[in-house]
Amino acid sequence: MAHPTGQKEETRARIVENARKLFNRRGFSEVSIDEIMLAAGLTRGGFYNHFKTKDELYVEALQDFAAMRESEHRRALDEGISLAVRVLESYVSDDHRTDVENQCPLIALPSDVARAGPQVRDAYERVFRALAHVFESGVSDAEDMSAREQSLAIASACVGAMVISRTIDNAEFAEEICLAAKKYLGRINGWSASKPLQ
Amino acid sequence: MAHPTGQKEETRARIVENARKLFNRRGFSEVSIDEIMLAAGLTRGGFYNHFKTKDELYVEALQDFAAMRESEHRRALDEGISLAVRVLESYVSDDHRTDVENQCPLIALPSDVARAGPQVRDAYERVFRALAHVFESGVSDAEDMSAREQSLAIASACVGAMVISRTIDNAEFAEEICLAAKKYLGRINGWSASKPLQ
DNA sequence: TGTACATCAGTGAACGCGCGTTCACTGATGTAC
DNA sequence: TGTACATCAGTGAACGCGCGTTCACTGATGTAC
C-alpha cells in the first residue's frame, strides 16, 4: 500500500454521492461518467479503478440511499419515535419536490429504473419497502384491509403525488397536487401535524 | 401533388403510433429514430419529411395520447356514464401494468418528461388533468376538502401505484401494490365494482 | 385516351459528435533495508 | 534516520460505436396537354 489508508474508499464514496445527485437531477443515461468524475474532482480515466461499469455505479448509488434511509428509520425506531406522520409531512412536501439533488430516487428515477437491470430494480424496491414500512407502523389492521396493504397504498400514493408534481412544469399546480395528496392521506388516517400518533 | 391524398398523414400517424409504443416500452432517449422508422416500415432518412426534430415527435406522441383519452371521456360523459369507478378499476389494474405498449404515459415516462422541454411537459400535464377530471366527477365536496383537491390526490395515487408496480421486478409484489391501492382508493370513496356510483 | 413532365415521399450513404471503455503512463507515498 | 524501490490511484489520449441529422438521389403517381 503506497497510499493513505481509506483514501480510496473516501474517493469512491465521493464519486457515488456526486453520481446520485447528478442522476437525481438528470437521469442515468443523460449523465456521463466524465461529468460525474469532474463533479468529484477527478478525471475520466480513474473511474475504472473504482467500478467495473457505469451500471455498477448506478446500483451503488441506489443502495447507498436505501441504506441511509433504513438507518435513519432504525434510529428513530430505537428512540421510540413514530415516523408515519413526520415522513408523510416531509416526503409529500414542496421542500422535497424542489430539492432535486437529495430527492428520494423513487421520485426522481422511476422510468430509468423500470428499464434497468435486476440489481438496480432490487435496490429501488428496497427503498420503497423502507418507505412502506414506516407507514405500516402508523396504521392499524382493519376488517377489510391489513395494515400492510394500507401501507403499500399510502406509500405508493406519496410517491405518485411527488412524481406527478415534479413532472408538472407549472409550479403552482405542482404545489397544489402536493398539498392535496398530503391532506387527503393525513385526513384518511387521522394524521395531522398537530396531532401526531403516539 | 403527385401522391395519393392523405397518404402522408397516414404515414405520419403510423410513425407517431409506433413511437409512442416504443417510448412507452423503453423511454425517449433509449429509442432511436432508426428503430421507430423501421417499426413503421420506413427508413431513417424519411423521418425529416414529417418532423423537424426527435423532440417534436415526442410532443406529438404525448398529445396524441391526451387527445385520445379526452375524446374517450367526452364520449362516455355524453352517454351519461359515470367513469370514476371504471377508470379506477382499469387504470390501477394488472392488465394495465403489463400492457406496456399501450400504458398511460403518466406511468411509463415520468422521469423522461421531467427532464424534457416545456411542450412535452405541457402535453403530460394535459394527460394528468384528464385523469383527475374523471375522478372529480366521482367525488363530492367535503367540509375540509374540495372535490378538486380530492381528485388530484386520487389521480396522483393511481399513477403512483402504477409507477411503483411497473418498476418493481417481483411480479407478485407489483401485483400486491396494485391491488392494495385499488382497494384503498375504492374503499375511501365508497366505490366498488359491484356498487358503481349513479 | 395517351404521353411527357413535375412533384415530393421515401431511400440510404455520409457527417459529426459524444459517450463508455481501454491503456500506457505518472508521481506521490508507504515500505524495506 | 536516510535512501532506493515498489505500488497503485489518478491522468489524459485514443478507440469504437451509435445516434441525430443532412443531403443528393429515386421512382411512383398525379397533372397538363
Coordinates of C-alpha atoms (C1' of nucleotides) in Angstrom, one line a residue:
Chain A
M1 CA 0.0 0.0 0.0
A2 CA 1.6 3.2 -1.2
H3 CA -1.4 5.3 -0.4
P4 CA -3.0 6.8 2.7
T5 CA -5.4 4.3 4.4
G6 CA -9.0 4.8 3.5
Q7 CA -8.3 7.3 0.8
K8 CA -9.6 5.1 -2.0
E9 CA -12.8 4.4 -0.1
E10 CA -13.3 8.1 0.6
T11 CA -12.8 8.8 -3.1
R12 CA -15.2 6.1 -4.1
A13 CA -17.8 7.4 -1.7
R14 CA -17.4 10.9 -3.2
I15 CA -18.0 9.5 -6.7
V16 CA -21.1 7.7 -5.6
E17 CA -22.5 10.8 -3.9
N18 CA -21.9 13.0 -6.8
A19 CA -23.4 10.4 -9.1
R20 CA -26.5 10.1 -7.0
K21 CA -27.1 13.8 -7.2
L22 CA -26.5 14.1 -10.9
F23 CA -28.7 11.0 -11.6
N24 CA -31.4 12.6 -9.5
R25 CA -31.2 15.7 -11.5
R26 CA -30.9 14.5 -15.0
G27 CA -31.3 10.7 -15.1
F28 CA -29.0 7.8 -15.5
S29 CA -28.2 7.8 -19.2
E30 CA -28.1 11.6 -19.6
V31 CA -25.3 11.9 -17.1
S32 CA -21.8 11.0 -18.5
I33 CA -19.0 9.4 -16.5
D34 CA -16.9 12.4 -17.4
E35 CA -19.4 14.7 -15.7
I36 CA -19.5 12.5 -12.6
M37 CA -15.8 12.3 -12.2
L38 CA -15.4 16.0 -12.8
A39 CA -18.0 16.7 -10.1
A40 CA -16.0 14.6 -7.8
G41 CA -12.8 16.5 -8.7
L42 CA -11.3 13.7 -10.7
T43 CA -10.8 12.8 -14.4
R44 CA -12.5 10.3 -16.6
G45 CA -9.9 7.5 -16.7
G46 CA -9.9 7.0 -12.9
F47 CA -13.5 5.8 -12.9
Y48 CA -12.5 2.2 -13.7
N49 CA -10.2 2.0 -10.7
H50 CA -13.4 2.0 -8.6
F51 CA -16.2 0.5 -10.8
K52 CA -16.3 -2.2 -13.5
T53 CA -19.1 -0.4 -15.4
K54 CA -21.4 2.5 -15.2
D55 CA -24.3 0.2 -14.3
E56 CA -22.4 -0.9 -11.2
L57 CA -22.2 2.7 -10.1
Y58 CA -26.0 3.1 -10.6
V59 CA -26.7 0.1 -8.3
E60 CA -24.3 1.5 -5.7
A61 CA -25.9 5.0 -5.8
L62 CA -29.4 3.5 -5.1
Q63 CA -28.1 1.1 -2.4
D64 CA -26.4 3.9 -0.7
F65 CA -29.6 5.9 -0.5
A66 CA -31.5 2.8 0.7
A67 CA -29.0 2.1 3.4
M68 CA -29.1 5.7 4.6
R69 CA -32.9 5.8 4.8
E70 CA -33.0 2.4 6.6
S71 CA -30.6 3.5 9.3
E72 CA -32.4 6.8 9.8
H73 CA -35.6 4.9 10.3
R74 CA -33.9 2.3 12.6
R75 CA -32.5 5.2 14.7
A76 CA -35.9 6.8 15.1
L77 CA -37.5 3.5 15.9
D78 CA -34.9 3.0 18.7
E79 CA -35.8 6.3 20.1
G80 CA -39.4 5.3 20.1
I81 CA -40.4 8.0 17.6
S82 CA -43.5 7.4 15.5
L83 CA -42.4 8.2 12.0
A84 CA -45.6 7.9 9.9
V85 CA -46.8 11.4 10.3
R86 CA -43.5 13.2 10.0
V87 CA -42.5 11.1 7.0
L88 CA -45.7 11.9 5.3
E89 CA -45.3 15.6 6.1
S90 CA -41.7 15.8 4.8
Y91 CA -42.0 13.4 1.9
V92 CA -45.0 14.9 0.4
S93 CA -43.8 18.5 0.6
D94 CA -42.7 21.3 -1.5
D95 CA -39.3 21.3 0.0
H96 CA -38.8 17.7 -1.1
R97 CA -40.2 18.5 -4.5
T98 CA -37.7 21.3 -5.1
D99 CA -34.7 19.7 -3.5
V100 CA -34.0 17.7 -6.6
E101 CA -30.5 16.6 -5.7
N102 CA -31.4 15.0 -2.5
Q103 CA -34.8 13.8 -3.5
C104 CA -35.8 10.3 -3.0
P105 CA -34.9 8.3 -6.1
L106 CA -38.3 6.7 -6.1
I107 CA -39.5 10.1 -7.3
A108 CA -36.5 11.1 -9.4
L109 CA -35.8 7.8 -11.3
P110 CA -38.8 5.6 -11.7
S111 CA -38.7 5.3 -15.5
D112 CA -34.9 4.9 -15.5
V113 CA -35.1 2.1 -13.0
A114 CA -38.0 0.4 -14.8
R115 CA -35.7 -0.1 -17.8
A116 CA -32.6 -1.1 -15.8
G117 CA -31.3 -4.5 -14.8
P118 CA -32.4 -6.6 -11.8
Q119 CA -29.8 -5.3 -9.4
V120 CA -30.9 -1.7 -9.9
R121 CA -34.5 -2.6 -9.6
D122 CA -33.9 -4.6 -6.4
A123 CA -32.2 -1.6 -4.9
Y124 CA -35.2 0.6 -5.8
E125 CA -37.6 -1.9 -4.3
R126 CA -35.6 -1.8 -1.1
V127 CA -36.1 2.0 -0.9
F128 CA -39.8 1.5 -1.5
R129 CA -40.1 -1.2 1.2
A130 CA -38.4 1.1 3.7
L131 CA -41.0 3.8 3.0
A132 CA -43.9 1.5 3.2
H133 CA -42.6 0.1 6.4
V134 CA -42.7 3.5 8.0
F135 CA -46.4 3.8 7.2
E136 CA -47.2 0.3 8.3
S137 CA -46.4 1.2 11.8
G138 CA -48.7 4.2 11.6
V139 CA -51.9 2.4 10.7
S140 CA -53.9 -0.5 12.2
D141 CA -55.3 -3.6 10.7
A142 CA -58.9 -3.0 9.6
E143 CA -61.6 -5.5 8.9
D144 CA -61.3 -5.3 5.1
M145 CA -57.6 -4.2 4.8
S146 CA -54.5 -5.2 6.6
A147 CA -52.0 -2.6 7.9
R148 CA -49.6 -3.9 5.3
E149 CA -52.0 -3.4 2.4
Q150 CA -52.8 0.1 3.6
S151 CA -49.1 0.9 3.9
L152 CA -48.4 -0.1 0.3
A153 CA -51.3 2.1 -0.9
I154 CA -50.2 5.0 1.2
A155 CA -46.5 4.8 0.2
S156 CA -47.3 4.5 -3.5
A157 CA -49.7 7.4 -3.2
C158 CA -46.9 9.5 -1.7
V159 CA -44.6 8.6 -4.5
G160 CA -47.3 9.3 -7.1
A161 CA -48.0 12.7 -5.8
M162 CA -44.4 13.6 -5.9
V163 CA -43.7 12.0 -9.3
I164 CA -46.5 14.0 -10.8
S165 CA -45.7 17.2 -9.1
R166 CA -42.1 17.0 -10.1
T167 CA -43.0 16.4 -13.7
I168 CA -45.6 19.2 -13.9
D169 CA -44.0 22.4 -15.2
N170 CA -46.4 24.8 -13.6
A171 CA -45.1 25.3 -10.0
E172 CA -48.4 26.4 -8.7
F173 CA -50.2 23.3 -9.9
A174 CA -47.4 21.1 -8.8
E175 CA -47.7 22.6 -5.3
E176 CA -51.5 22.1 -5.3
I177 CA -51.1 18.4 -6.1
C178 CA -48.5 18.0 -3.4
L179 CA -50.7 19.7 -0.8
A180 CA -53.9 17.9 -1.9
A181 CA -52.2 14.5 -1.5
K182 CA -50.8 15.3 1.9
K183 CA -54.1 16.5 3.1
Y184 CA -56.0 13.6 1.7
L185 CA -53.7 10.9 3.2
G186 CA -53.5 12.7 6.5
R187 CA -57.2 13.0 6.8
I188 CA -58.0 9.4 5.9
N189 CA -55.6 8.2 8.6
G190 CA -56.4 10.7 11.2
W191 CA -52.9 12.0 11.0
S192 CA -52.2 15.7 11.3
A193 CA -49.1 17.7 12.2
S194 CA -50.7 19.0 15.4
K195 CA -51.9 15.6 16.4
P196 CA -49.1 13.0 15.7
L197 CA -49.7 9.4 16.5
Q198 CA -48.5 8.2 19.9
Chain B
M1 CA -49.5 16.7 -55.6
A2 CA -48.0 13.6 -57.1
H3 CA -49.1 11.3 -54.2
P4 CA -52.3 9.8 -53.1
T5 CA -54.3 12.2 -50.9
G6 CA -53.9 11.6 -47.2
Q7 CA -51.0 9.1 -47.6
K8 CA -48.5 11.4 -45.9
E9 CA -50.9 11.9 -43.0
E10 CA -51.4 8.2 -42.7
T11 CA -47.7 7.6 -42.7
R12 CA -47.1 10.3 -40.1
A13 CA -49.8 8.8 -37.8
R14 CA -48.1 5.4 -38.2
I15 CA -44.8 6.9 -37.1
V16 CA -46.3 8.6 -34.1
E17 CA -48.1 5.4 -33.0
N18 CA -45.0 3.3 -33.3
A19 CA -43.0 5.9 -31.5
R20 CA -45.5 6.1 -28.6
K21 CA -45.3 2.3 -28.1
L22 CA -41.6 2.2 -28.3
F23 CA -41.2 5.2 -25.9
N24 CA -43.6 3.6 -23.5
R25 CA -41.5 0.4 -23.5
R26 CA -38.0 1.8 -23.4
G27 CA -38.1 5.5 -22.9
F28 CA -37.4 8.5 -25.1
S29 CA -33.6 8.7 -25.4
E30 CA -33.2 4.9 -25.5
V31 CA -35.2 4.6 -28.7
S32 CA -33.5 5.7 -31.9
I33 CA -35.2 7.3 -34.9
D34 CA -33.9 4.3 -36.9
E35 CA -35.9 1.9 -34.7
I36 CA -39.0 4.0 -34.9
M37 CA -38.9 4.3 -38.7
L38 CA -38.2 0.6 -39.1
A39 CA -41.1 -0.2 -36.8
A40 CA -43.3 1.9 -39.1
G41 CA -41.9 0.1 -42.1
L42 CA -39.8 3.0 -43.3
T43 CA -36.2 4.0 -43.4
R44 CA -34.2 6.5 -41.3
G45 CA -33.9 9.4 -43.7
G46 CA -37.6 9.9 -44.3
F47 CA -38.2 10.9 -40.7
Y48 CA -37.4 14.5 -41.5
N49 CA -40.1 14.7 -44.1
H50 CA -42.5 14.6 -41.2
F51 CA -40.8 16.1 -38.1
K52 CA -38.2 18.8 -37.6
T53 CA -36.6 17.0 -34.6
K54 CA -36.9 14.0 -32.4
D55 CA -38.3 16.2 -29.7
E56 CA -41.2 17.3 -31.9
L57 CA -42.2 13.6 -32.3
Y58 CA -42.1 13.2 -28.5
V59 CA -44.6 16.1 -28.1
E60 CA -46.8 14.7 -30.8
A61 CA -46.8 11.2 -29.2
L62 CA -48.0 12.6 -25.9
Q63 CA -50.5 14.9 -27.4
D64 CA -51.9 12.1 -29.4
F65 CA -52.5 10.1 -26.3
A66 CA -54.0 13.0 -24.4
A67 CA -56.4 13.7 -27.3
M68 CA -57.4 10.0 -27.4
R69 CA -58.2 9.9 -23.7
E70 CA -60.1 13.2 -23.7
S71 CA -62.3 12.1 -26.5
E72 CA -63.0 8.8 -24.8
H73 CA -64.0 10.6 -21.7
R74 CA -66.1 13.1 -23.6
R75 CA -68.0 10.3 -25.3
A76 CA -68.7 8.5 -22.0
L77 CA -69.9 11.7 -20.5
D78 CA -72.2 12.3 -23.4
E79 CA -73.7 8.9 -22.8
G80 CA -74.2 9.8 -19.1
I81 CA -71.8 7.1 -17.9
S82 CA -70.0 7.7 -14.6
L83 CA -66.4 7.0 -15.2
A84 CA -64.7 7.3 -11.8
V85 CA -65.2 3.7 -10.8
R86 CA -64.5 2.1 -14.0
V87 CA -61.4 4.2 -14.6
L88 CA -60.0 3.3 -11.2
E89 CA -60.7 -0.3 -11.9
S90 CA -59.0 -0.4 -15.2
Y91 CA -56.2 2.1 -14.5
V92 CA -55.0 0.5 -11.4
S93 CA -55.0 -3.0 -12.7
D94 CA -52.6 -5.8 -13.6
D95 CA -53.8 -5.6 -17.2
H96 CA -52.7 -2.0 -17.4
R97 CA -49.5 -2.7 -15.6
T98 CA -48.4 -5.4 -18.1
D99 CA -49.7 -3.8 -21.3
V100 CA -46.6 -1.7 -21.5
E101 CA -47.1 -0.5 -25.1
N102 CA -50.5 0.9 -24.5
Q103 CA -49.9 2.0 -21.0
C104 CA -50.7 5.6 -19.9
P105 CA -47.6 7.7 -20.4
L106 CA -48.0 9.2 -17.0
I107 CA -46.8 5.8 -15.8
A108 CA -44.3 4.9 -18.5
L109 CA -42.5 8.2 -18.9
P110 CA -42.5 10.4 -15.8
S111 CA -38.7 10.7 -15.4
D112 CA -38.2 11.3 -19.1
V113 CA -40.8 14.0 -19.2
A114 CA -39.5 15.7 -16.0
R115 CA -36.3 16.4 -18.0
A116 CA -37.9 17.3 -21.2
G117 CA -38.8 20.7 -22.6
P118 CA -42.0 22.7 -21.7
Q119 CA -44.0 21.5 -24.7
V120 CA -43.5 17.9 -23.6
R121 CA -44.3 18.7 -20.1
D122 CA -47.5 20.5 -21.1
A123 CA -48.7 17.5 -23.0
Y124 CA -48.0 15.3 -20.0
E125 CA -49.9 17.7 -17.7
R126 CA -52.8 17.6 -20.1
V127 CA -53.0 13.8 -19.7
F128 CA -52.9 14.1 -15.9
R129 CA -55.7 16.7 -15.9
A130 CA -57.9 14.4 -18.0
L131 CA -57.4 11.7 -15.4
A132 CA -58.1 13.9 -12.5
H133 CA -61.1 15.3 -14.2
V134 CA -62.6 11.8 -14.3
F135 CA -62.3 11.4 -10.6
E136 CA -63.6 14.9 -9.8
S137 CA -67.0 13.9 -11.1
G138 CA -67.0 10.8 -8.8
V139 CA -66.5 12.6 -5.5
S140 CA -68.3 15.3 -3.6
D141 CA -67.1 18.5 -2.0
A142 CA -66.4 17.8 1.7
E143 CA -66.1 20.3 4.5
D144 CA -62.3 20.2 4.6
M145 CA -61.5 19.2 1.1
S146 CA -63.0 20.2 -2.3
A147 CA -63.8 17.6 -4.9
R148 CA -61.0 19.1 -7.0
E149 CA -58.4 18.6 -4.2
Q150 CA -59.6 15.0 -3.7
S151 CA -59.5 14.3 -7.4
L152 CA -55.8 15.5 -7.6
A153 CA -54.9 13.2 -4.7
I154 CA -56.7 10.2 -6.1
A155 CA -55.3 10.7 -9.6
S156 CA -51.8 11.0 -8.3
A157 CA -52.3 8.0 -6.1
C158 CA -53.4 5.9 -9.1
V159 CA -50.3 7.0 -11.0
G160 CA -48.0 6.3 -8.1
A161 CA -49.3 2.8 -7.5
M162 CA -48.7 2.0 -11.2
V163 CA -45.4 3.7 -11.4
I164 CA -44.1 1.7 -8.5
S165 CA -45.6 -1.6 -9.6
R166 CA -44.2 -1.2 -13.0
T167 CA -40.7 -0.5 -11.6
I168 CA -40.7 -3.4 -9.1
D169 CA -39.2 -6.5 -10.7
N170 CA -41.0 -9.0 -8.5
A171 CA -44.4 -9.6 -10.3
E172 CA -46.1 -10.8 -7.2
F173 CA -45.2 -7.7 -5.1
A174 CA -46.1 -5.5 -8.0
E175 CA -49.5 -7.0 -8.2
E176 CA -49.9 -6.7 -4.5
I177 CA -49.2 -3.0 -4.6
C178 CA -51.6 -2.6 -7.5
L179 CA -54.4 -4.4 -5.7
A180 CA -53.8 -2.6 -2.4
A181 CA -54.0 0.8 -4.0
K182 CA -57.2 0.0 -5.9
K183 CA -58.8 -1.4 -2.7
Y184 CA -57.7 1.5 -0.6
L185 CA -59.0 4.2 -3.0
G186 CA -62.2 2.4 -3.7
R187 CA -62.9 1.9 0.0
I188 CA -62.3 5.5 0.9
N189 CA -64.6 6.8 -1.8
G190 CA -67.3 4.1 -1.3
W191 CA -66.6 2.9 -4.8
S192 CA -66.7 -0.7 -5.7
A193 CA -67.2 -2.7 -8.9
S194 CA -70.4 -4.1 -7.7
K195 CA -71.8 -0.8 -6.5
P196 CA -70.8 1.9 -9.1
L197 CA -71.8 5.5 -8.5
Q198 CA -75.0 6.7 -10.0
Chain C
dT1 C1' -57.2 8.3 -74.3
dG2 C1' -52.1 8.6 -74.3
dT3 C1' -47.7 10.8 -73.3
dA4 C1' -44.3 13.9 -71.3
dC5 C1' -43.3 16.2 -67.3
dA6 C1' -43.2 17.8 -62.4
dT7 C1' -43.6 16.7 -57.7
dC8 C1' -42.2 15.0 -53.4
dA9 C1' -42.4 10.9 -50.0
dG10 C1' -39.1 7.8 -49.2
dT11 C1' -34.1 6.0 -49.6
dG12 C1' -29.6 5.1 -47.9
dA13 C1' -24.9 6.8 -47.6
dA14 C1' -22.3 10.1 -45.0
dC15 C1' -21.3 13.6 -41.3
dG16 C1' -20.1 15.0 -36.6
dC17 C1' -20.3 14.4 -32.1
dG18 C1' -20.5 12.4 -27.5
dC19 C1' -20.0 8.7 -24.8
dG20 C1' -18.3 4.2 -22.4
dT21 C1' -14.3 2.0 -22.1
dT22 C1' -9.2 0.9 -22.6
dC23 C1' -4.5 1.7 -21.8
dA24 C1' 0.3 3.3 -21.3
dC25 C1' 2.0 6.4 -18.2
dT26 C1' 2.9 9.5 -13.9
dG27 C1' 4.2 10.7 -9.5
dA28 C1' 3.1 10.8 -4.6
dT29 C1' 3.6 8.0 -0.7
dG30 C1' 4.4 3.8 2.1
dT31 C1' 7.9 0.1 2.9
dA32 C1' 12.4 -2.4 3.2
dC33 C1' 16.9 -2.1 4.4
Chain D
dT1 C1' 17.4 8.4 10.3
dG2 C1' 18.1 8.3 5.3
dT3 C1' 17.7 6.3 0.7
dA4 C1' 16.2 3.3 -3.1
dC5 C1' 12.4 1.0 -4.6
dA6 C1' 7.6 -0.7 -5.4
dT7 C1' 2.8 0.3 -5.5
dC8 C1' -1.3 1.9 -7.4
dA9 C1' -4.8 5.9 -7.5
dG10 C1' -5.2 9.1 -10.8
dT11 C1' -4.3 11.1 -15.7
dG12 C1' -5.4 12.0 -20.4
dA13 C1' -5.1 10.5 -25.1
dA14 C1' -7.2 7.2 -28.1
dC15 C1' -10.7 3.6 -29.6
dG16 C1' -15.2 2.2 -31.4
dC17 C1' -19.7 2.7 -31.7
dG18 C1' -24.3 4.5 -32.1
dC19 C1' -27.1 8.2 -32.8
dG20 C1' -29.4 12.6 -34.6
dT21 C1' -29.2 15.0 -38.6
dT22 C1' -28.2 16.2 -43.6
dC23 C1' -28.3 15.5 -48.4
dA24 C1' -28.2 14.1 -53.2
dC25 C1' -30.9 10.9 -55.4
dT26 C1' -35.0 7.7 -56.9
dG27 C1' -39.2 6.4 -58.7
dA28 C1' -44.2 6.1 -58.3
dT29 C1' -48.0 8.8 -59.2
dG30 C1' -50.9 12.9 -60.3
dT31 C1' -51.4 16.6 -63.8
dA32 C1' -51.1 19.2 -68.3
dC33 C1' -51.8 19.0 -72.9

